[in-house]
Amino acid sequence: MRASSEISMAGTDGTTQTNPTARQGDADRTTRTDHTNETGETDETGDTDDMDDMDDTPVMYVQPSVAGAAKILVVGPMGVGKTTLIGTVSEIKPLSTEATMSQAGARLDTKVRPSKTTTTVALDFGRITLGGELVLYLFGTPGQQRFLPAWKDLARGALGALALVDTRDLEGSFDAIGHLEDLDVPFSVAVNAFPDSTPHSEDDLRSALDLLPHTPLVICDAREHQSSVKALISLVSHLIETLTEAS
């Protein structure tokens, strides 16, 4: 998982996009042009027509110390916390394709709790740097069964996956984990601890999910940054061990 000073990002189509490392100050530079108004006064304006429409979120460039990058999937059933986890850990403004759930979709999708009013309809995207050396590009998959065929495209170029699980509905996670196995994508499992979740032992969870002995299993809270980062670190450690054993 080494790269040059130019960090390669795997796209959903299997291609890579190369972005040279940039300096933070570059984002602050705006070409400015003098314009004379009707009163003869000079106005200094930017090249954009309406600067007020620009997102004021600061641009976060990849750190110069970064030496490698990996595409990681975040998968699981609808409502398990994928969008929340990516938004919690992302060091850039995450991309989210949340849409309001409709009656038409309700006829096809598994019923969720009344508090769930939106759902991902394409993908979630975020980025996190671990240890200043490794960048993870996180791709959250839709949780509905009807979107499973799209996983093949999202999985292209992925080094591994974090499978989120909700113990209140373990059966809902079977398809996601099975799909990762069918696609031969290495993965680890993170049990998202909801406030009303019933605690279970690791042995019971492994048995219920039919996990192989070497598959990592951790408990996390997708709302907490440190907890979510630990889940990703567990996955990365597993991937490094897998690659080391294969070499």
PDB file of C-alpha atoms in Angstrom:
ATOM      1  CA  MET A   1       0.000   0.000   0.000  1.00  0.00           C
ATOM      2  CA  ARG A   2       2.782   2.421  -0.944  1.00  0.00           C
ATOM      3  CA  ALA A   3       2.479   5.330  -3.272  1.00  0.00           C
ATOM      4  CA  SER A   4       4.593   8.177  -4.580  1.00  0.00           C
ATOM      5  CA  SER A   5       4.150  11.829  -3.636  1.00  0.00           C
ATOM      6  CA  GLU A   6       1.151  11.742  -5.925  1.00  0.00           C
ATOM      7  CA  ILE A   7      -1.688   9.901  -4.231  1.00  0.00           C
ATOM      8  CA  SER A   8      -3.745   7.556  -6.408  1.00  0.00           C
ATOM      9  CA  MET A   9      -7.456   7.271  -5.655  1.00  0.00           C
ATOM     10  CA  ALA A  10      -9.384   4.298  -6.980  1.00  0.00           C
ATOM     11  CA  GLY A  11     -12.615   5.280  -8.681  1.00  0.00           C
ATOM     12  CA  THR A  12     -15.810   3.281  -8.764  1.00  0.00           C
ATOM     13  CA  ASP A  13     -15.045   2.249 -12.325  1.00  0.00           C
ATOM     14  CA  GLY A  14     -11.729   0.673 -11.399  1.00  0.00           C
ATOM     15  CA  THR A  15      -9.622   3.553 -12.746  1.00  0.00           C
ATOM     16  CA  THR A  16      -7.340   5.747 -10.679  1.00  0.00           C
ATOM     17  CA  GLN A  17      -7.216   9.495 -10.415  1.00  0.00           C
ATOM     18  CA  THR A  18      -3.934  11.127  -9.478  1.00  0.00           C
ATOM     19  CA  ASN A  19      -3.923  14.300  -7.424  1.00  0.00           C
ATOM     20  CA  PRO A  20      -0.538  15.970  -6.745  1.00  0.00           C
ATOM     21  CA  THR A  21      -0.117  17.080  -3.145  1.00  0.00           C
ATOM     22  CA  ALA A  22      -1.091  20.717  -2.868  1.00  0.00           C
ATOM     23  CA  ARG A  23      -0.433  23.389  -0.288  1.00  0.00           C
ATOM     24  CA  GLN A  24      -3.196  24.717   1.897  1.00  0.00           C
ATOM     25  CA  GLY A  25      -2.436  28.283   0.888  1.00  0.00           C
ATOM     26  CA  ASP A  26      -3.345  27.562  -2.730  1.00  0.00           C
ATOM     27  CA  ALA A  27      -7.024  27.392  -1.822  1.00  0.00           C
ATOM     28  CA  ASP A  28      -6.920  30.965  -0.555  1.00  0.00           C
ATOM     29  CA  ARG A  29      -5.616  32.476  -3.768  1.00  0.00           C
ATOM     30  CA  THR A  30      -8.254  34.054  -6.001  1.00  0.00           C
ATOM     31  CA  THR A  31      -7.469  35.920  -9.198  1.00  0.00           C
ATOM     32  CA  ARG A  32      -8.816  39.423  -8.767  1.00  0.00           C
ATOM     33  CA  THR A  33      -9.780  41.971 -11.426  1.00  0.00           C
ATOM     34  CA  ASP A  34     -10.383  45.700 -11.120  1.00  0.00           C
ATOM     35  CA  HIS A  35     -13.696  47.022 -12.423  1.00  0.00           C
ATOM     36  CA  THR A  36     -14.743  50.650 -12.601  1.00  0.00           C
ATOM     37  CA  ASN A  37     -18.331  51.415 -11.614  1.00  0.00           C
ATOM     38  CA  GLU A  38     -20.540  54.318 -12.683  1.00  0.00           C
ATOM     39  CA  THR A  39     -19.216  56.615  -9.936  1.00  0.00           C
ATOM     40  CA  GLY A  40     -15.652  56.151 -11.095  1.00  0.00           C
ATOM     41  CA  GLU A  41     -14.718  54.110  -8.043  1.00  0.00           C
ATOM     42  CA  THR A  42     -12.743  50.953  -8.501  1.00  0.00           C
ATOM     43  CA  ASP A  43     -14.251  47.685  -7.218  1.00  0.00           C
ATOM     44  CA  GLU A  44     -12.040  44.651  -6.627  1.00  0.00           C
ATOM     45  CA  THR A  45     -13.978  41.478  -7.426  1.00  0.00           C
ATOM     46  CA  GLY A  46     -13.175  37.850  -7.984  1.00  0.00           C
ATOM     47  CA  ASP A  47     -13.503  35.833 -11.146  1.00  0.00           C
ATOM     48  CA  THR A  48     -16.632  34.063  -9.887  1.00  0.00           C
ATOM     49  CA  ASP A  49     -19.951  35.757 -10.560  1.00  0.00           C
ATOM     50  CA  ASP A  50     -21.292  35.309  -7.046  1.00  0.00           C
ATOM     51  CA  MET A  51     -18.741  34.716  -4.311  1.00  0.00           C
ATOM     52  CA  ASP A  52     -21.532  34.417  -1.738  1.00  0.00           C
ATOM     53  CA  ASP A  53     -22.638  31.165  -3.363  1.00  0.00           C
ATOM     54  CA  MET A  54     -19.277  29.503  -2.711  1.00  0.00           C
ATOM     55  CA  ASP A  55     -19.095  26.918   0.056  1.00  0.00           C
ATOM     56  CA  ASP A  56     -17.092  28.419   2.906  1.00  0.00           C
ATOM     57  CA  THR A  57     -15.899  24.992   4.078  1.00  0.00           C
ATOM     58  CA  PRO A  58     -12.065  25.007   3.992  1.00  0.00           C
ATOM     59  CA  VAL A  59     -10.444  22.697   1.444  1.00  0.00           C
ATOM     60  CA  MET A  60      -8.354  19.984   3.110  1.00  0.00           C
ATOM     61  CA  TYR A  61      -5.534  18.683   0.956  1.00  0.00           C
ATOM     62  CA  VAL A  62      -3.747  15.372   1.420  1.00  0.00           C
ATOM     63  CA  GLN A  63      -0.818  15.799   3.796  1.00  0.00           C
ATOM     64  CA  PRO A  64       2.672  15.782   2.243  1.00  0.00           C
ATOM     65  CA  SER A  65       3.656  12.961   4.620  1.00  0.00           C
ATOM     66  CA  VAL A  66       1.117  10.567   3.103  1.00  0.00           C
ATOM     67  CA  ALA A  67       2.767   7.620   1.376  1.00  0.00           C
ATOM     68  CA  GLY A  68      -0.193   5.392   0.523  1.00  0.00           C
ATOM     69  CA  ALA A  69      -3.930   5.340  -0.108  1.00  0.00           C
ATOM     70  CA  ALA A  70      -6.668   2.724  -0.019  1.00  0.00           C
ATOM     71  CA  LYS A  71     -10.293   2.550  -1.097  1.00  0.00           C
ATOM     72  CA  ILE A  72     -12.501   1.150   1.667  1.00  0.00           C
ATOM     73  CA  LEU A  73     -16.173   0.180   1.486  1.00  0.00           C
ATOM     74  CA  VAL A  74     -18.529   0.780   4.417  1.00  0.00           C
ATOM     75  CA  VAL A  75     -21.436  -1.634   4.072  1.00  0.00           C
ATOM     76  CA  GLY A  76     -24.472  -2.834   5.981  1.00  0.00           C
ATOM     77  CA  PRO A  77     -28.270  -2.850   5.946  1.00  0.00           C
ATOM     78  CA  MET A  78     -30.360   0.311   5.766  1.00  0.00           C
ATOM     79  CA  GLY A  79     -30.279   2.322   8.971  1.00  0.00           C
ATOM     80  CA  VAL A  80     -27.190   0.646  10.434  1.00  0.00           C
ATOM     81  CA  GLY A  81     -25.163   3.886  10.619  1.00  0.00           C
ATOM     82  CA  LYS A  82     -22.967   3.962   7.507  1.00  0.00           C
ATOM     83  CA  THR A  83     -23.647   7.616   6.676  1.00  0.00           C
ATOM     84  CA  THR A  84     -23.161   8.566  10.329  1.00  0.00           C
ATOM     85  CA  LEU A  85     -19.803   6.789  10.631  1.00  0.00           C
ATOM     86  CA  ILE A  86     -18.385   8.317   7.459  1.00  0.00           C
ATOM     87  CA  GLY A  87     -19.557  11.767   8.499  1.00  0.00           C
ATOM     88  CA  THR A  88     -18.047  11.268  11.967  1.00  0.00           C
ATOM     89  CA  VAL A  89     -14.526  10.381  10.807  1.00  0.00           C
ATOM     90  CA  SER A  90     -14.187  12.303   7.527  1.00  0.00           C
ATOM     91  CA  GLU A  91     -11.587  15.074   7.551  1.00  0.00           C
ATOM     92  CA  ILE A  92     -13.260  16.678   4.550  1.00  0.00           C
ATOM     93  CA  LYS A  93     -16.877  17.633   4.053  1.00  0.00           C
ATOM     94  CA  PRO A  94     -18.460  14.233   3.315  1.00  0.00           C
ATOM     95  CA  LEU A  95     -20.505  13.600   0.211  1.00  0.00           C
ATOM     96  CA  SER A  96     -23.926  12.202   1.085  1.00  0.00           C
ATOM     97  CA  THR A  97     -26.712  11.220  -1.300  1.00  0.00           C
ATOM     98  CA  GLU A  98     -29.483  11.114   1.282  1.00  0.00           C
ATOM     99  CA  ALA A  99     -33.048  11.277  -0.036  1.00  0.00           C
ATOM    100  CA  THR A 100     -36.391  11.337   1.743  1.00  0.00           C
ATOM    101  CA  MET A 101     -37.952   7.896   1.960  1.00  0.00           C
ATOM    102  CA  SER A 102     -41.131   7.608  -0.084  1.00  0.00           C
ATOM    103  CA  GLN A 103     -44.170   5.360  -0.037  1.00  0.00           C
ATOM    104  CA  ALA A 104     -43.040   3.851  -3.352  1.00  0.00           C
ATOM    105  CA  GLY A 105     -39.733   2.765  -1.810  1.00  0.00           C
ATOM    106  CA  ALA A 106     -41.462   1.481   1.308  1.00  0.00           C
ATOM    107  CA  ARG A 107     -43.134  -1.216  -0.787  1.00  0.00           C
ATOM    108  CA  LEU A 108     -39.727  -2.589  -1.759  1.00  0.00           C
ATOM    109  CA  ASP A 109     -37.435  -1.882   1.183  1.00  0.00           C
ATOM    110  CA  THR A 110     -37.289  -3.536   4.584  1.00  0.00           C
ATOM    111  CA  LYS A 111     -39.269  -1.658   7.187  1.00  0.00           C
ATOM    112  CA  VAL A 112     -37.180   0.599   9.438  1.00  0.00           C
ATOM    113  CA  ARG A 113     -37.882   2.530  12.602  1.00  0.00           C
ATOM    114  CA  PRO A 114     -40.199   5.571  12.365  1.00  0.00           C
ATOM    115  CA  SER A 115     -37.290   7.922  13.169  1.00  0.00           C
ATOM    116  CA  LYS A 116     -35.600   6.888   9.907  1.00  0.00           C
ATOM    117  CA  THR A 117     -36.870   9.358   7.289  1.00  0.00           C
ATOM    118  CA  THR A 118     -33.997   9.475   4.765  1.00  0.00           C
ATOM    119  CA  THR A 119     -31.813   6.886   3.063  1.00  0.00           C
ATOM    120  CA  THR A 120     -28.702   6.736   0.871  1.00  0.00           C
ATOM    121  CA  VAL A 121     -29.647   6.280  -2.785  1.00  0.00           C
ATOM    122  CA  ALA A 122     -26.209   6.247  -4.443  1.00  0.00           C
ATOM    123  CA  LEU A 123     -23.210   6.367  -2.106  1.00  0.00           C
ATOM    124  CA  ASP A 124     -21.543   8.207   0.765  1.00  0.00           C
ATOM    125  CA  PHE A 125     -17.968   9.423   0.470  1.00  0.00           C
ATOM    126  CA  GLY A 126     -15.394  10.651   2.963  1.00  0.00           C
ATOM    127  CA  ARG A 127     -11.665  10.681   3.608  1.00  0.00           C
ATOM    128  CA  ILE A 128      -9.528  10.078   6.671  1.00  0.00           C
ATOM    129  CA  THR A 129      -5.752  10.049   7.162  1.00  0.00           C
ATOM    130  CA  LEU A 130      -4.330   7.498   9.604  1.00  0.00           C
ATOM    131  CA  GLY A 131      -1.007   8.235  11.283  1.00  0.00           C
ATOM    132  CA  GLY A 132      -0.227  10.950   8.766  1.00  0.00           C
ATOM    133  CA  GLU A 133       0.891   8.287   6.279  1.00  0.00           C
ATOM    134  CA  LEU A 134      -2.150   6.368   4.998  1.00  0.00           C
ATOM    135  CA  VAL A 135      -5.260   7.886   3.444  1.00  0.00           C
ATOM    136  CA  LEU A 136      -8.516   5.934   3.442  1.00  0.00           C
ATOM    137  CA  TYR A 137     -11.137   6.884   0.875  1.00  0.00           C
ATOM    138  CA  LEU A 138     -14.433   5.686   2.352  1.00  0.00           C
ATOM    139  CA  PHE A 139     -17.309   4.647   0.088  1.00  0.00           C
ATOM    140  CA  GLY A 140     -20.617   3.943   1.824  1.00  0.00           C
ATOM    141  CA  THR A 141     -22.950   1.612  -0.063  1.00  0.00           C
ATOM    142  CA  PRO A 142     -26.763   1.841  -0.151  1.00  0.00           C
ATOM    143  CA  GLY A 143     -28.366  -0.542   2.306  1.00  0.00           C
ATOM    144  CA  GLN A 144     -31.451  -1.534   0.310  1.00  0.00           C
ATOM    145  CA  GLN A 145     -31.505  -4.959  -1.294  1.00  0.00           C
ATOM    146  CA  ARG A 146     -32.470  -3.498  -4.660  1.00  0.00           C
ATOM    147  CA  PHE A 147     -29.101  -1.709  -4.822  1.00  0.00           C
ATOM    148  CA  LEU A 148     -26.967  -4.820  -4.320  1.00  0.00           C
ATOM    149  CA  PRO A 149     -26.117  -5.082  -8.053  1.00  0.00           C
ATOM    150  CA  ALA A 150     -24.465  -1.659  -7.808  1.00  0.00           C
ATOM    151  CA  TRP A 151     -21.985  -3.052  -5.287  1.00  0.00           C
ATOM    152  CA  LYS A 152     -19.941  -4.618  -8.085  1.00  0.00           C
ATOM    153  CA  ASP A 153     -19.146  -1.151  -9.402  1.00  0.00           C
ATOM    154  CA  LEU A 154     -18.448   0.336  -5.983  1.00  0.00           C
ATOM    155  CA  ALA A 155     -16.256  -2.624  -5.021  1.00  0.00           C
ATOM    156  CA  ARG A 156     -13.871  -2.167  -7.955  1.00  0.00           C
ATOM    157  CA  GLY A 157     -10.454  -1.207  -6.625  1.00  0.00           C
ATOM    158  CA  ALA A 158     -11.513  -1.593  -2.988  1.00  0.00           C
ATOM    159  CA  LEU A 159      -8.827  -2.989  -0.702  1.00  0.00           C
ATOM    160  CA  GLY A 160     -11.344  -4.054   1.933  1.00  0.00           C
ATOM    161  CA  ALA A 161     -14.631  -3.303   3.661  1.00  0.00           C
ATOM    162  CA  LEU A 162     -16.011  -2.454   7.082  1.00  0.00           C
ATOM    163  CA  ALA A 163     -19.323  -4.244   7.634  1.00  0.00           C
ATOM    164  CA  LEU A 164     -21.550  -2.458  10.134  1.00  0.00           C
ATOM    165  CA  VAL A 165     -23.952  -4.601  12.149  1.00  0.00           C
ATOM    166  CA  ASP A 166     -26.989  -3.777  14.288  1.00  0.00           C
ATOM    167  CA  THR A 167     -27.636  -6.432  16.961  1.00  0.00           C
ATOM    168  CA  ARG A 168     -31.323  -5.452  17.020  1.00  0.00           C
ATOM    169  CA  ASP A 169     -31.564  -6.928  13.518  1.00  0.00           C
ATOM    170  CA  LEU A 170     -28.678  -9.321  12.911  1.00  0.00           C
ATOM    171  CA  GLU A 171     -30.529 -11.039  10.095  1.00  0.00           C
ATOM    172  CA  GLY A 172     -30.453  -7.792   8.140  1.00  0.00           C
ATOM    173  CA  SER A 173     -26.635  -7.991   7.997  1.00  0.00           C
ATOM    174  CA  PHE A 174     -26.433 -11.468   6.471  1.00  0.00           C
ATOM    175  CA  ASP A 175     -26.894 -10.299   2.883  1.00  0.00           C
ATOM    176  CA  ALA A 176     -24.252  -7.569   3.173  1.00  0.00           C
ATOM    177  CA  ILE A 177     -21.638  -9.919   4.638  1.00  0.00           C
ATOM    178  CA  GLY A 178     -22.539 -12.643   2.132  1.00  0.00           C
ATOM    179  CA  HIS A 179     -22.193 -10.202  -0.738  1.00  0.00           C
ATOM    180  CA  LEU A 180     -18.684  -9.245   0.411  1.00  0.00           C
ATOM    181  CA  GLU A 181     -17.758 -12.927   0.500  1.00  0.00           C
ATOM    182  CA  ASP A 182     -19.157 -13.421  -3.015  1.00  0.00           C
ATOM    183  CA  LEU A 183     -17.112 -10.451  -4.270  1.00  0.00           C
ATOM    184  CA  ASP A 184     -14.015 -11.782  -2.444  1.00  0.00           C
ATOM    185  CA  VAL A 185     -13.507  -8.479  -0.598  1.00  0.00           C
ATOM    186  CA  PRO A 186     -11.640  -8.841   2.733  1.00  0.00           C
ATOM    187  CA  PHE A 187     -13.628  -7.322   5.585  1.00  0.00           C
ATOM    188  CA  SER A 188     -13.963  -6.796   9.299  1.00  0.00           C
ATOM    189  CA  VAL A 189     -17.165  -6.413  11.306  1.00  0.00           C
ATOM    190  CA  ALA A 190     -18.076  -3.485  13.557  1.00  0.00           C
ATOM    191  CA  VAL A 191     -21.145  -3.798  15.778  1.00  0.00           C
ATOM    192  CA  ASN A 192     -22.734  -0.356  16.012  1.00  0.00           C
ATOM    193  CA  ALA A 193     -23.861   0.018  19.634  1.00  0.00           C
ATOM    194  CA  PHE A 194     -27.239   1.736  19.582  1.00  0.00           C
ATOM    195  CA  PRO A 195     -28.601   3.051  22.919  1.00  0.00           C
ATOM    196  CA  ASP A 196     -31.284   0.357  23.067  1.00  0.00           C
ATOM    197  CA  SER A 197     -29.081  -2.493  21.823  1.00  0.00           C
ATOM    198  CA  THR A 198     -28.821  -5.612  23.963  1.00  0.00           C
ATOM    199  CA  PRO A 199     -25.180  -6.514  24.765  1.00  0.00           C
ATOM    200  CA  HIS A 200     -23.943  -9.858  23.467  1.00  0.00           C
ATOM    201  CA  SER A 201     -20.691 -11.737  23.964  1.00  0.00           C
ATOM    202  CA  GLU A 202     -18.181 -11.914  21.132  1.00  0.00           C
ATOM    203  CA  ASP A 203     -18.603 -15.665  20.855  1.00  0.00           C
ATOM    204  CA  ASP A 204     -22.374 -15.327  20.495  1.00  0.00           C
ATOM    205  CA  LEU A 205     -22.012 -12.633  17.831  1.00  0.00           C
ATOM    206  CA  ARG A 206     -19.471 -14.658  15.868  1.00  0.00           C
ATOM    207  CA  SER A 207     -21.713 -17.675  15.986  1.00  0.00           C
ATOM    208  CA  ALA A 208     -24.813 -15.712  14.971  1.00  0.00           C
ATOM    209  CA  LEU A 209     -23.002 -14.032  12.056  1.00  0.00           C
ATOM    210  CA  ASP A 210     -21.122 -17.230  11.107  1.00  0.00           C
ATOM    211  CA  LEU A 211     -17.788 -15.393  11.025  1.00  0.00           C
ATOM    212  CA  LEU A 212     -14.477 -17.084  10.320  1.00  0.00           C
ATOM    213  CA  PRO A 213     -12.029 -17.096  13.264  1.00  0.00           C
ATOM    214  CA  HIS A 214      -9.659 -14.599  11.601  1.00  0.00           C
ATOM    215  CA  THR A 215     -12.377 -12.024  10.821  1.00  0.00           C
ATOM    216  CA  PRO A 216     -11.994  -9.048  13.209  1.00  0.00           C
ATOM    217  CA  LEU A 217     -15.047  -8.131  15.299  1.00  0.00           C
ATOM    218  CA  VAL A 218     -15.218  -4.875  17.270  1.00  0.00           C
ATOM    219  CA  ILE A 219     -17.870  -2.836  19.070  1.00  0.00           C
ATOM    220  CA  CYS A 220     -18.162   0.813  18.070  1.00  0.00           C
ATOM    221  CA  ASP A 221     -20.387   3.867  18.269  1.00  0.00           C
ATOM    222  CA  ALA A 222     -20.716   5.426  14.811  1.00  0.00           C
ATOM    223  CA  ARG A 223     -21.449   8.800  16.426  1.00  0.00           C
ATOM    224  CA  GLU A 224     -18.095   8.933  18.240  1.00  0.00           C
ATOM    225  CA  HIS A 225     -14.952   9.824  16.309  1.00  0.00           C
ATOM    226  CA  GLN A 226     -12.430   7.827  18.334  1.00  0.00           C
ATOM    227  CA  SER A 227     -14.621   4.741  18.454  1.00  0.00           C
ATOM    228  CA  SER A 228     -15.218   4.819  14.687  1.00  0.00           C
ATOM    229  CA  VAL A 229     -11.523   5.386  13.936  1.00  0.00           C
ATOM    230  CA  LYS A 230     -10.615   2.356  16.061  1.00  0.00           C
ATOM    231  CA  ALA A 231     -12.987   0.245  13.959  1.00  0.00           C
ATOM    232  CA  LEU A 232     -11.215   1.406  10.777  1.00  0.00           C
ATOM    233  CA  ILE A 233      -7.777   0.765  12.305  1.00  0.00           C
ATOM    234  CA  SER A 234      -8.882  -2.779  13.141  1.00  0.00           C
ATOM    235  CA  LEU A 235      -9.822  -3.271   9.487  1.00  0.00           C
ATOM    236  CA  VAL A 236      -6.537  -1.822   8.193  1.00  0.00           C
ATOM    237  CA  SER A 237      -4.510  -4.045  10.543  1.00  0.00           C
ATOM    238  CA  HIS A 238      -6.439  -7.061   9.257  1.00  0.00           C
ATOM    239  CA  LEU A 239      -5.788  -6.062   5.641  1.00  0.00           C
ATOM    240  CA  ILE A 240      -2.055  -5.628   6.273  1.00  0.00           C
ATOM    241  CA  GLU A 241      -1.878  -9.065   7.888  1.00  0.00           C
ATOM    242  CA  THR A 242      -3.809 -10.588   4.982  1.00  0.00           C
ATOM    243  CA  LEU A 243      -1.519  -8.997   2.400  1.00  0.00           C
ATOM    244  CA  THR A 244       1.587  -9.999   4.352  1.00  0.00           C
ATOM    245  CA  GLU A 245       0.484 -13.620   4.557  1.00  0.00           C
ATOM    246  CA  ALA A 246      -0.303 -13.691   0.835  1.00  0.00           C
ATOM    247  CA  SER A 247       3.111 -12.330  -0.180  1.00  0.00           C
TER     248      SER A 247
END
